[in-house]
mmCIF file of C-alpha atoms in Angstrom:
data_model
loop_
_atom_site.group_PDB
_atom_site.id
_atom_site.type_symbol
_atom_site.label_atom_id
_atom_site.label_comp_id
_atom_site.label_asym_id
_atom_site.label_seq_id
_atom_site.Cartn_x
_atom_site.Cartn_y
_atom_site.Cartn_z
ATOM 1 C CA MET A 182 0.013 0.028 -0.043
ATOM 2 C CA ASN A 183 1.676 3.129 -1.188
ATOM 3 C CA GLU A 184 -0.085 5.318 1.172
ATOM 4 C CA LEU A 185 1.897 3.911 4.300
ATOM 5 C CA ASN A 186 5.270 5.146 2.637
ATOM 6 C CA HIS A 187 4.479 8.597 3.720
ATOM 7 C CA TRP A 188 4.922 9.946 7.356
ATOM 8 C CA HIS A 189 1.495 10.386 8.838
ATOM 9 C CA PRO A 190 0.685 12.054 12.254
ATOM 10 C CA VAL A 191 -1.639 9.526 13.955
ATOM 11 C CA LEU A 192 -1.890 10.620 17.649
ATOM 12 C CA LEU A 193 -1.008 13.716 19.820
ATOM 13 C CA SER A 194 2.089 12.896 21.722
ATOM 14 C CA LYS A 195 0.428 13.715 25.113
ATOM 15 C CA ALA A 196 -2.061 10.901 24.510
ATOM 16 C CA LEU A 197 0.611 8.200 24.513
ATOM 17 C CA LYS A 198 1.461 7.640 28.127
ATOM 18 C CA GLN A 199 2.018 4.283 30.021
ATOM 19 C CA LYS A 200 -0.735 2.254 28.285
ATOM 20 C CA PRO A 201 -0.488 1.257 24.766
ATOM 21 C CA VAL A 202 -2.801 2.824 22.307
ATOM 22 C CA GLY A 203 -4.409 1.229 19.377
ATOM 23 C CA ILE A 204 -4.856 3.300 16.127
ATOM 24 C CA LYS A 205 -5.819 2.693 12.599
ATOM 25 C CA LEU A 206 -3.866 3.910 9.513
ATOM 26 C CA CYS A 207 -4.934 3.230 5.927
ATOM 27 C CA GLY A 208 -6.939 0.318 7.285
ATOM 28 C CA ARG A 209 -4.098 -1.302 9.130
ATOM 29 C CA GLU A 210 -4.464 -1.540 12.965
ATOM 30 C CA ILE A 211 -1.154 -0.491 14.749
ATOM 31 C CA ALA A 212 -0.437 -0.671 18.444
ATOM 32 C CA LEU A 213 1.672 2.366 19.615
ATOM 33 C CA PHE A 214 3.541 2.097 22.905
ATOM 34 C CA ARG A 215 6.164 4.088 24.974
ATOM 35 C CA THR A 216 8.945 2.127 26.711
ATOM 36 C CA LYS A 217 10.120 2.917 30.166
ATOM 37 C CA ASN A 218 13.062 4.731 28.725
ATOM 38 C CA GLY A 219 10.840 6.764 26.382
ATOM 39 C CA GLU A 220 11.381 4.911 23.169
ATOM 40 C CA ILE A 221 8.367 4.640 21.097
ATOM 41 C CA GLY A 222 7.262 1.506 19.342
ATOM 42 C CA ALA A 223 4.688 1.011 16.519
ATOM 43 C CA ILE A 224 3.834 -2.496 15.623
ATOM 44 C CA GLU A 225 0.884 -4.527 13.946
ATOM 45 C CA ASP A 226 -1.827 -4.725 16.511
ATOM 46 C CA ILE A 227 -2.172 -8.524 16.330
ATOM 47 C CA CYS A 228 -0.099 -10.951 18.141
ATOM 48 C CA PRO A 229 1.550 -13.621 15.768
ATOM 49 C CA HIS A 230 0.749 -16.215 18.331
ATOM 50 C CA ARG A 231 -2.992 -16.342 18.593
ATOM 51 C CA LYS A 232 -3.995 -12.979 16.979
ATOM 52 C CA MET A 233 -4.725 -10.980 20.175
ATOM 53 C CA ARG A 234 -4.794 -7.120 19.997
ATOM 54 C CA LEU A 235 -1.439 -6.127 21.446
ATOM 55 C CA SER A 236 -2.751 -2.666 22.272
ATOM 56 C CA LYS A 237 -4.879 -4.326 25.056
ATOM 57 C CA GLY A 238 -1.545 -5.293 26.786
ATOM 58 C CA TRP A 239 0.893 -3.475 28.777
ATOM 59 C CA VAL A 240 4.636 -2.293 28.906
ATOM 60 C CA GLU A 241 7.158 -3.908 30.875
ATOM 61 C CA GLY A 242 10.619 -2.230 30.494
ATOM 62 C CA LYS A 243 11.173 -2.011 26.784
ATOM 63 C CA LYS A 244 8.526 -4.583 25.721
ATOM 64 C CA LEU A 245 4.795 -4.710 24.875
ATOM 65 C CA VAL A 246 3.366 -7.631 26.590
ATOM 66 C CA CYS A 247 0.340 -9.456 24.909
ATOM 67 C CA PRO A 248 -2.510 -9.848 27.449
ATOM 68 C CA TYR A 249 -3.378 -13.380 26.267
ATOM 69 C CA HIS A 250 -0.313 -15.519 26.818
ATOM 70 C CA GLY A 251 2.460 -13.034 27.856
ATOM 71 C CA TRP A 252 4.303 -13.068 24.573
ATOM 72 C CA ASN A 253 6.148 -9.712 24.376
ATOM 73 C CA TYR A 254 7.716 -7.535 21.687
ATOM 74 C CA GLU A 255 10.317 -4.813 21.419
ATOM 75 C CA PRO A 256 9.656 -1.584 19.292
ATOM 76 C CA ASN A 257 11.440 -3.152 16.305
ATOM 77 C CA GLY A 258 9.031 -6.174 16.538
ATOM 78 C CA THR A 259 11.522 -8.714 18.067
ATOM 79 C CA GLY A 260 9.625 -10.862 20.381
ATOM 80 C CA SER A 261 9.916 -13.666 22.913
ATOM 81 C CA SER A 262 7.697 -16.361 24.372
ATOM 82 C CA PRO A 263 7.787 -17.316 28.271
ATOM 83 C CA SER A 264 6.735 -20.889 27.435
ATOM 84 C CA ASN A 265 9.111 -21.202 24.367
ATOM 85 C CA PRO A 266 12.472 -19.770 25.238
ATOM 86 C CA ASN A 267 14.022 -20.800 21.896
ATOM 87 C CA LEU A 268 11.210 -19.403 19.884
ATOM 88 C CA LYS A 269 11.744 -15.895 18.305
ATOM 89 C CA PRO A 270 8.437 -14.582 17.231
ATOM 90 C CA CYS A 271 8.330 -11.390 15.260
ATOM 91 C CA ALA A 272 5.551 -8.631 14.841
ATOM 92 C CA LYS A 273 5.555 -6.471 11.946
ATOM 93 C CA SER A 274 6.988 -3.089 13.003
ATOM 94 C CA PHE A 275 6.606 0.398 11.434
ATOM 95 C CA ASP A 276 8.914 3.483 11.571
ATOM 96 C CA VAL A 277 7.847 5.831 14.226
ATOM 97 C CA LYS A 278 8.799 9.476 15.406
ATOM 98 C CA ASP A 279 7.639 11.763 18.228
ATOM 99 C CA LYS A 280 7.982 15.243 16.823
ATOM 100 C CA HIS A 281 6.043 18.610 17.001
ATOM 101 C CA GLY A 282 3.838 17.072 19.617
ATOM 102 C CA LEU A 283 2.656 14.376 17.410
ATOM 103 C CA ILE A 284 3.263 10.648 16.869
ATOM 104 C CA TRP A 285 4.217 9.869 13.259
ATOM 105 C CA VAL A 286 4.138 6.365 11.425
ATOM 106 C CA LYS A 287 5.070 5.150 8.109
ATOM 107 C CA ALA A 288 6.082 1.802 6.557
ATOM 108 C CA ALA A 289 9.272 0.534 7.880
ATOM 109 C CA GLY A 290 12.301 1.373 5.632
ATOM 110 C CA SER A 291 10.271 3.561 3.145
ATOM 111 C CA LYS A 292 11.989 6.728 1.850
ATOM 112 C CA ALA A 293 9.872 9.902 2.607
ATOM 113 C CA ASN A 294 10.546 13.433 3.229
ATOM 114 C CA PHE A 295 9.406 14.579 6.725
ATOM 115 C CA PRO A 296 6.940 17.768 6.537
ATOM 116 C CA ASN A 297 8.670 21.066 7.376
ATOM 117 C CA LEU A 298 6.854 22.750 10.346
ATOM 118 C CA ASP A 299 9.381 25.264 11.237
ATOM 119 C CA PHE A 300 7.783 28.645 11.170
ATOM 120 C CA PRO A 301 10.070 31.438 12.401
ATOM 121 C CA ASN A 302 8.373 34.180 14.535
ATOM 122 C CA TYR A 303 5.343 31.942 15.107
ATOM 123 C CA HIS A 304 4.560 29.847 18.162
ATOM 124 C CA LEU A 305 2.185 27.020 18.570
ATOM 125 C CA VAL A 306 -1.228 27.678 20.129
ATOM 126 C CA CYS A 307 -2.843 24.256 19.954
ATOM 127 C CA ALA A 308 -3.225 20.996 18.317
ATOM 128 C CA LEU A 309 -6.731 19.590 17.681
ATOM 129 C CA GLU A 310 -8.136 16.323 16.389
ATOM 130 C CA HIS A 311 -11.375 15.599 14.601
ATOM 131 C CA GLN A 312 -12.450 12.231 13.080
ATOM 132 C CA VAL A 313 -14.546 12.655 10.061
ATOM 133 C CA ASN A 314 -16.728 10.064 8.375
ATOM 134 C CA ALA A 315 -15.687 10.911 4.985
ATOM 135 C CA PRO A 316 -12.777 9.998 2.546
ATOM 136 C CA LEU A 317 -9.546 11.935 2.587
ATOM 137 C CA GLU A 318 -10.326 13.569 -0.872
ATOM 138 C CA LEU A 319 -13.432 15.344 0.491
ATOM 139 C CA LEU A 320 -11.279 16.864 3.324
ATOM 140 C CA VAL A 321 -8.856 18.152 0.704
ATOM 141 C CA ASP A 322 -11.923 19.509 -1.327
ATOM 142 C CA ILE A 323 -13.381 21.623 1.487
ATOM 143 C CA ASN A 324 -9.857 22.905 2.368
ATOM 144 C CA GLY A 325 -9.092 23.909 -1.328
ATOM 145 C CA GLU A 326 -11.917 26.163 -1.759
ATOM 146 C CA ILE A 327 -13.311 29.068 0.331
ATOM 147 C CA GLU A 328 -16.947 29.337 -1.135
ATOM 148 C CA HIS A 329 -18.299 27.336 1.843
ATOM 149 C CA ALA A 330 -17.099 29.947 4.394
ATOM 150 C CA GLY A 331 -20.139 32.148 3.985
ATOM 151 C CA LEU A 332 -22.200 29.326 5.657
ATOM 152 C CA GLY A 333 -19.591 26.922 7.064
ATOM 153 C CA HIS A 334 -17.643 29.371 8.949
ATOM 154 C CA THR A 335 -18.839 31.478 11.987
ATOM 155 C CA PHE A 336 -15.874 33.813 12.301
ATOM 156 C CA PHE A 337 -13.104 34.143 9.733
ATOM 157 C CA GLY A 338 -13.789 34.712 6.154
ATOM 158 C CA HIS A 339 -16.643 36.184 4.056
ATOM 159 C CA ALA A 340 -20.329 36.407 4.607
ATOM 160 C CA LEU A 341 -22.567 34.665 2.011
ATOM 161 C CA SER A 342 -23.820 37.961 0.755
ATOM 162 C CA GLN A 343 -20.130 38.811 -0.036
ATOM 163 C CA VAL A 344 -19.189 35.744 -1.980
ATOM 164 C CA SER A 345 -19.218 37.522 -5.305
ATOM 165 C CA GLU A 346 -16.381 39.746 -3.949
ATOM 166 C CA VAL A 347 -14.079 36.822 -3.339
ATOM 167 C CA GLU A 348 -10.975 36.483 -5.452
ATOM 168 C CA VAL A 349 -8.941 33.395 -5.825
ATOM 169 C CA LYS A 350 -5.688 32.839 -7.615
ATOM 170 C CA PHE A 351 -4.434 29.267 -8.381
ATOM 171 C CA ASP A 352 -0.843 28.223 -8.951
ATOM 172 C CA PHE A 353 -0.082 24.733 -10.208
ATOM 173 C CA SER A 354 3.516 25.507 -11.627
ATOM 174 C CA ASP A 355 5.102 23.491 -8.890
ATOM 175 C CA PRO A 356 4.292 19.769 -9.616
ATOM 176 C CA GLU A 357 4.469 18.861 -5.900
ATOM 177 C CA VAL A 358 2.577 21.529 -4.293
ATOM 178 C CA THR A 359 -0.776 23.354 -5.020
ATOM 179 C CA ARG A 360 -0.712 27.036 -4.029
ATOM 180 C CA ILE A 361 -3.919 29.131 -3.777
ATOM 181 C CA LYS A 362 -4.372 32.716 -2.638
ATOM 182 C CA GLU A 363 -7.944 33.615 -1.462
ATOM 183 C CA ILE A 364 -8.738 37.281 -0.923
ATOM 184 C CA MET A 365 -12.239 38.276 0.513
ATOM 185 C CA PRO A 366 -14.017 40.797 2.743
ATOM 186 C CA GLN A 367 -13.961 39.889 6.417
ATOM 187 C CA LYS A 368 -17.418 39.095 7.771
ATOM 188 C CA PRO A 369 -18.592 41.127 10.882
ATOM 189 C CA LEU A 370 -16.924 40.012 14.001
ATOM 190 C CA PRO A 371 -17.784 40.469 17.660
ATOM 191 C CA GLY A 372 -15.988 43.407 19.179
ATOM 192 C CA VAL A 373 -13.830 41.281 21.574
ATOM 193 C CA LEU A 374 -12.376 39.361 18.564
ATOM 194 C CA GLU A 375 -11.543 42.617 16.753
ATOM 195 C CA LYS A 376 -9.565 43.626 19.802
ATOM 196 C CA LEU A 377 -7.732 40.387 20.491
ATOM 197 C CA PHE A 378 -6.719 40.026 16.866
ATOM 198 C CA THR A 379 -6.365 43.729 16.189
ATOM 199 C CA VAL A 380 -8.536 43.560 13.037
ATOM 200 C CA SER A 381 -11.616 45.364 11.818
ATOM 201 C CA SER A 382 -14.792 43.883 10.257
ATOM 202 C CA SER A 383 -14.188 46.105 7.220
ATOM 203 C CA ASP A 384 -10.778 44.519 6.621
ATOM 204 C CA ARG A 385 -9.757 42.132 3.797
ATOM 205 C CA PHE A 386 -9.198 38.593 4.861
ATOM 206 C CA ILE A 387 -6.219 36.726 3.095
ATOM 207 C CA ASP A 388 -5.477 33.017 3.087
ATOM 208 C CA GLU A 389 -2.348 31.970 1.361
ATOM 209 C CA ILE A 390 -2.658 28.099 1.042
ATOM 210 C CA GLU A 391 -0.066 25.371 0.052
ATOM 211 C CA ILE A 392 -1.393 21.827 -0.361
ATOM 212 C CA HIS A 393 1.166 18.954 -0.167
ATOM 213 C CA PHE A 394 0.897 15.381 -1.155
ATOM 214 C CA SER A 395 3.467 13.543 0.872
ATOM 215 C CA PRO A 396 1.781 13.109 3.163
ATOM 216 C CA VAL A 397 -1.495 14.993 2.262
ATOM 217 C CA TYR A 398 -1.581 18.186 4.254
ATOM 218 C CA LYS A 399 -2.335 21.879 3.989
ATOM 219 C CA THR A 400 -0.585 24.933 5.367
ATOM 220 C CA SER A 401 -2.172 28.338 5.504
ATOM 221 C CA GLN A 402 -0.800 31.770 6.264
ATOM 222 C CA LEU A 403 -3.866 33.870 7.306
ATOM 223 C CA TYR A 404 -3.765 37.760 7.684
ATOM 224 C CA TRP A 405 -5.805 40.963 7.404
ATOM 225 C CA GLU A 406 -5.305 43.978 5.412
ATOM 226 C CA ASN A 407 -6.954 47.543 5.742
ATOM 227 C CA GLN A 408 -9.124 47.784 2.632
ATOM 228 C CA GLU A 409 -8.381 51.434 2.068
ATOM 229 C CA THR A 410 -4.577 51.494 2.690
ATOM 230 C CA GLY A 411 -3.634 47.933 1.878
ATOM 231 C CA GLN A 412 -1.586 47.810 5.271
ATOM 232 C CA ARG A 413 -1.264 44.510 6.659
ATOM 233 C CA ARG A 414 -2.576 44.079 10.380
ATOM 234 C CA LYS A 415 -0.107 43.079 12.989
ATOM 235 C CA GLU A 416 -1.642 39.730 13.883
ATOM 236 C CA ARG A 417 -1.003 36.703 11.623
ATOM 237 C CA LEU A 418 -2.102 33.235 12.000
ATOM 238 C CA ARG A 419 -0.720 29.933 10.564
ATOM 239 C CA SER A 420 -2.519 26.712 10.364
ATOM 240 C CA VAL A 421 -1.389 23.112 9.294
ATOM 241 C CA TYR A 422 -4.087 20.425 8.502
ATOM 242 C CA PHE A 423 -2.990 16.775 8.197
ATOM 243 C CA PHE A 424 -5.393 14.386 6.482
ATOM 244 C CA THR A 425 -4.792 11.001 7.824
ATOM 245 C CA PRO A 426 -6.729 8.121 6.290
ATOM 246 C CA ILE A 427 -8.146 5.789 9.028
ATOM 247 C CA SER A 428 -9.865 3.736 6.313
ATOM 248 C CA GLU A 429 -11.206 4.356 2.794
ATOM 249 C CA ASN A 430 -14.191 6.214 4.087
ATOM 250 C CA GLU A 431 -12.851 7.758 7.409
ATOM 251 C CA THR A 432 -10.247 10.329 7.892
ATOM 252 C CA LYS A 433 -8.419 11.765 11.062
ATOM 253 C CA TRP A 434 -7.997 15.519 10.654
ATOM 254 C CA ILE A 435 -5.032 16.935 12.849
ATOM 255 C CA SER A 436 -4.663 20.578 13.123
ATOM 256 C CA LEU A 437 -1.984 22.680 14.377
ATOM 257 C CA TYR A 438 -2.616 26.364 14.979
ATOM 258 C CA TYR A 439 0.281 29.037 15.361
ATOM 259 C CA ILE A 440 0.181 32.802 15.941
ATOM 260 C CA THR A 441 2.862 35.511 15.761
ATOM 261 C CA SER A 442 5.168 35.932 18.726
ATOM 262 C CA PRO A 443 3.343 36.915 21.975
ATOM 263 C CA ARG A 444 3.291 40.616 22.977
ATOM 264 C CA TRP A 445 5.891 41.533 25.486
ATOM 265 C CA GLY A 446 4.739 42.207 28.856
ATOM 266 C CA MET A 447 1.108 41.234 28.242
ATOM 267 C CA VAL A 448 0.837 37.907 29.807
ATOM 268 C CA ILE A 449 -2.863 37.794 30.413
ATOM 269 C CA PHE A 450 -3.717 39.119 26.957
ATOM 270 C CA ASN A 451 -1.517 36.342 25.347
ATOM 271 C CA LEU A 452 -3.128 33.654 27.279
ATOM 272 C CA LEU A 453 -6.626 34.860 26.608
ATOM 273 C CA GLN A 454 -5.862 35.182 22.877
ATOM 274 C CA LYS A 455 -4.527 31.702 22.741
ATOM 275 C CA GLN A 456 -7.533 30.236 24.640
ATOM 276 C CA VAL A 457 -10.120 32.045 22.346
ATOM 277 C CA LEU A 458 -8.231 31.074 19.109
ATOM 278 C CA LYS A 459 -8.352 27.456 20.432
ATOM 279 C CA LEU A 460 -12.101 27.564 21.008
ATOM 280 C CA ILE A 461 -12.743 29.268 17.643
ATOM 281 C CA MET A 462 -10.808 26.733 15.599
ATOM 282 C CA ASN A 463 -12.309 23.772 17.434
ATOM 283 C CA HIS A 464 -15.700 25.310 16.739
ATOM 284 C CA GLU A 465 -14.813 25.878 13.124
ATOM 285 C CA GLY A 466 -13.637 22.244 12.811
ATOM 286 C CA ASN A 467 -16.619 20.705 14.227
ATOM 287 C CA ARG A 468 -18.837 22.756 11.726
ATOM 288 C CA GLU A 469 -16.852 21.493 8.880
ATOM 289 C CA LYS A 470 -16.908 18.080 10.250
ATOM 290 C CA GLY A 471 -20.697 18.280 10.150
ATOM 291 C CA VAL A 472 -20.864 19.729 6.738
ATOM 292 C CA LEU A 473 -18.691 16.727 5.297
ATOM 293 C CA GLU A 474 -20.689 14.139 7.133
ATOM 294 C CA CYS A 475 -23.829 15.359 5.715
ATOM 295 C CA ILE A 476 -22.714 14.997 2.046
ATOM 296 C CA ALA A 477 -25.230 12.619 0.460
ATOM 297 C CA ASP A 478 -22.766 11.054 -2.086
ATOM 298 C CA LYS A 479 -19.269 10.752 -0.724
ATOM 299 C CA HIS A 480 -17.725 8.910 -3.753
ATOM 300 C CA VAL A 481 -14.650 10.784 -4.717
ATOM 301 C CA GLU A 482 -15.343 10.788 -8.530
ATOM 302 C CA PHE A 483 -16.319 14.118 -10.176
ATOM 303 C CA GLU A 484 -18.547 12.684 -12.830
ATOM 304 C CA GLN A 485 -21.883 14.680 -13.232
ATOM 305 C CA MET A 486 -20.788 17.424 -10.721
ATOM 306 C CA CYS A 487 -21.040 20.959 -11.980
ATOM 307 C CA LEU A 488 -17.971 22.948 -10.537
ATOM 308 C CA GLY A 489 -17.922 26.695 -10.321
ATOM 309 C CA ARG A 490 -15.112 29.359 -10.509
ATOM 310 C CA LEU A 491 -14.015 28.862 -6.753
ATOM 311 C CA ASP A 492 -13.486 25.139 -7.363
ATOM 312 C CA GLY A 493 -10.453 25.507 -9.462
ATOM 313 C CA SER A 494 -8.058 23.431 -7.566
ATOM 314 C CA LEU A 495 -10.307 20.361 -7.014
ATOM 315 C CA VAL A 496 -9.314 18.422 -10.142
ATOM 316 C CA GLU A 497 -5.613 19.124 -9.976
ATOM 317 C CA ASN A 498 -5.411 18.027 -6.278
ATOM 318 C CA ARG A 499 -7.126 14.790 -7.222
ATOM 319 C CA LYS A 500 -4.497 14.095 -9.820
ATOM 320 C CA ARG A 501 -1.790 14.929 -7.370
ATOM 321 C CA ILE A 502 -3.223 12.763 -4.656
ATOM 322 C CA GLN A 503 -3.339 9.763 -7.123
ATOM 323 C CA ARG A 504 0.179 10.510 -8.513
ATOM 324 C CA ILE A 505 2.207 11.426 -5.397
ATOM 325 C CA TYR A 506 0.352 10.070 -2.480
ATOM 326 C CA ARG A 507 -1.106 6.859 -3.931
ATOM 327 C CA GLY A 508 1.735 6.276 -6.366
ATOM 328 C CA GLN A 509 -0.550 5.635 -9.189
ATOM 329 C CA SER A 510 0.667 6.925 -12.702
ATOM 330 C CA GLN A 511 -2.917 7.320 -13.951
ATOM 331 C CA GLY A 512 -4.967 10.208 -12.603
ATOM 332 C CA VAL A 513 -8.621 10.261 -11.825
ATOM 333 C CA PRO A 514 -10.933 10.150 -14.891
ATOM 334 C CA VAL A 515 -12.359 13.622 -15.680
ATOM 335 C CA ARG A 516 -13.849 13.068 -18.959
ATOM 336 C CA GLU A 517 -17.252 13.913 -17.692
ATOM 337 C CA LEU A 518 -16.394 16.775 -15.630
ATOM 338 C CA SER A 519 -18.137 20.084 -15.912
ATOM 339 C CA ILE A 520 -16.409 23.268 -14.558
ATOM 340 C CA ASN A 521 -18.156 26.610 -15.051
ATOM 341 C CA ILE A 522 -15.766 29.510 -14.931
ATOM 342 C CA VAL A 523 -18.054 32.491 -14.641
ATOM 343 C CA SER A 524 -15.900 35.364 -13.437
ATOM 344 C CA SER A 525 -12.689 36.816 -14.903
ATOM 345 C CA ASP A 526 -11.128 37.134 -11.270
ATOM 346 C CA LEU A 527 -10.234 33.647 -11.555
ATOM 347 C CA GLN A 528 -6.546 33.438 -12.208
ATOM 348 C CA THR A 529 -4.666 30.105 -12.830
ATOM 349 C CA ASN A 530 -0.935 29.523 -13.547
ATOM 350 C CA ALA A 531 -0.053 26.690 -16.000
ATOM 351 C CA HIS A 532 -0.850 23.074 -14.927
ATOM 352 C CA ALA A 533 2.107 20.927 -13.930
#
């Protein structure tokens, strides 16, 4: 399975303590455990002896113990049997890392670049998880267009009545990364949010997006500009969304949120700003999860869909998911696709 060759975040680091945790990645059940010296193991969640789930066991020293007969396994999968000292059972192991507050897993020995999450002058506010009953492709779709913000977002982005003012620029010149710039009016915000993020409801809201495909994730740089002067507001946000497939029709959405460096000497303000941002983003994540789970037909093909001017990245993203992430030379069939480009403010660089 080519998808397993990429580094996937599968769990918040703080969730892996003394007890093993069972997770599912691309349909494979995996047991994660932390040894007494802090090393992390990721092995197939099935004991080679009698098929017990190893995640139901416990850790002794540097070994994960099966709760059925006590067979035990090290992080590299090497095992031993109390009743058969000469037997050397072996569980399938995976490469694993603990980095950026997340546990990452990939197929053992596969060559994959690790996502770059170094953002100078930003600091991490929070990491959130949402489990969505929808295929990975649909999560990429909703994160590759801003039209839904009028109804699907409570706070950041345009109001439904302002959707005709939204400008989008697509750049497919890099064969590995889709770039999108979305420019829109900011919908009215509560006064407390205007003060916390030093913005005005008359500002322009701008989202500069990159969608990567090894693994599949999105980075956004979010900021506001004064509509009259074009001056950028001080506060800037960054978000990183990882779309980790649990199964063909279920996806774990792990989100990291960053904000520009805290204000000197304003401890209470900084804490309040971080807590409010966490509440806002968790609220917006739950709203988008609800939208995705209400889609009537979750098949990922585009046949018989009628796409508009703000959907310009969807087809190209599908092709890149197939080519880069799934390792398939043939892209998705698009012969019956209908795309309506109805406004001249759509700008697209040449396709890769």
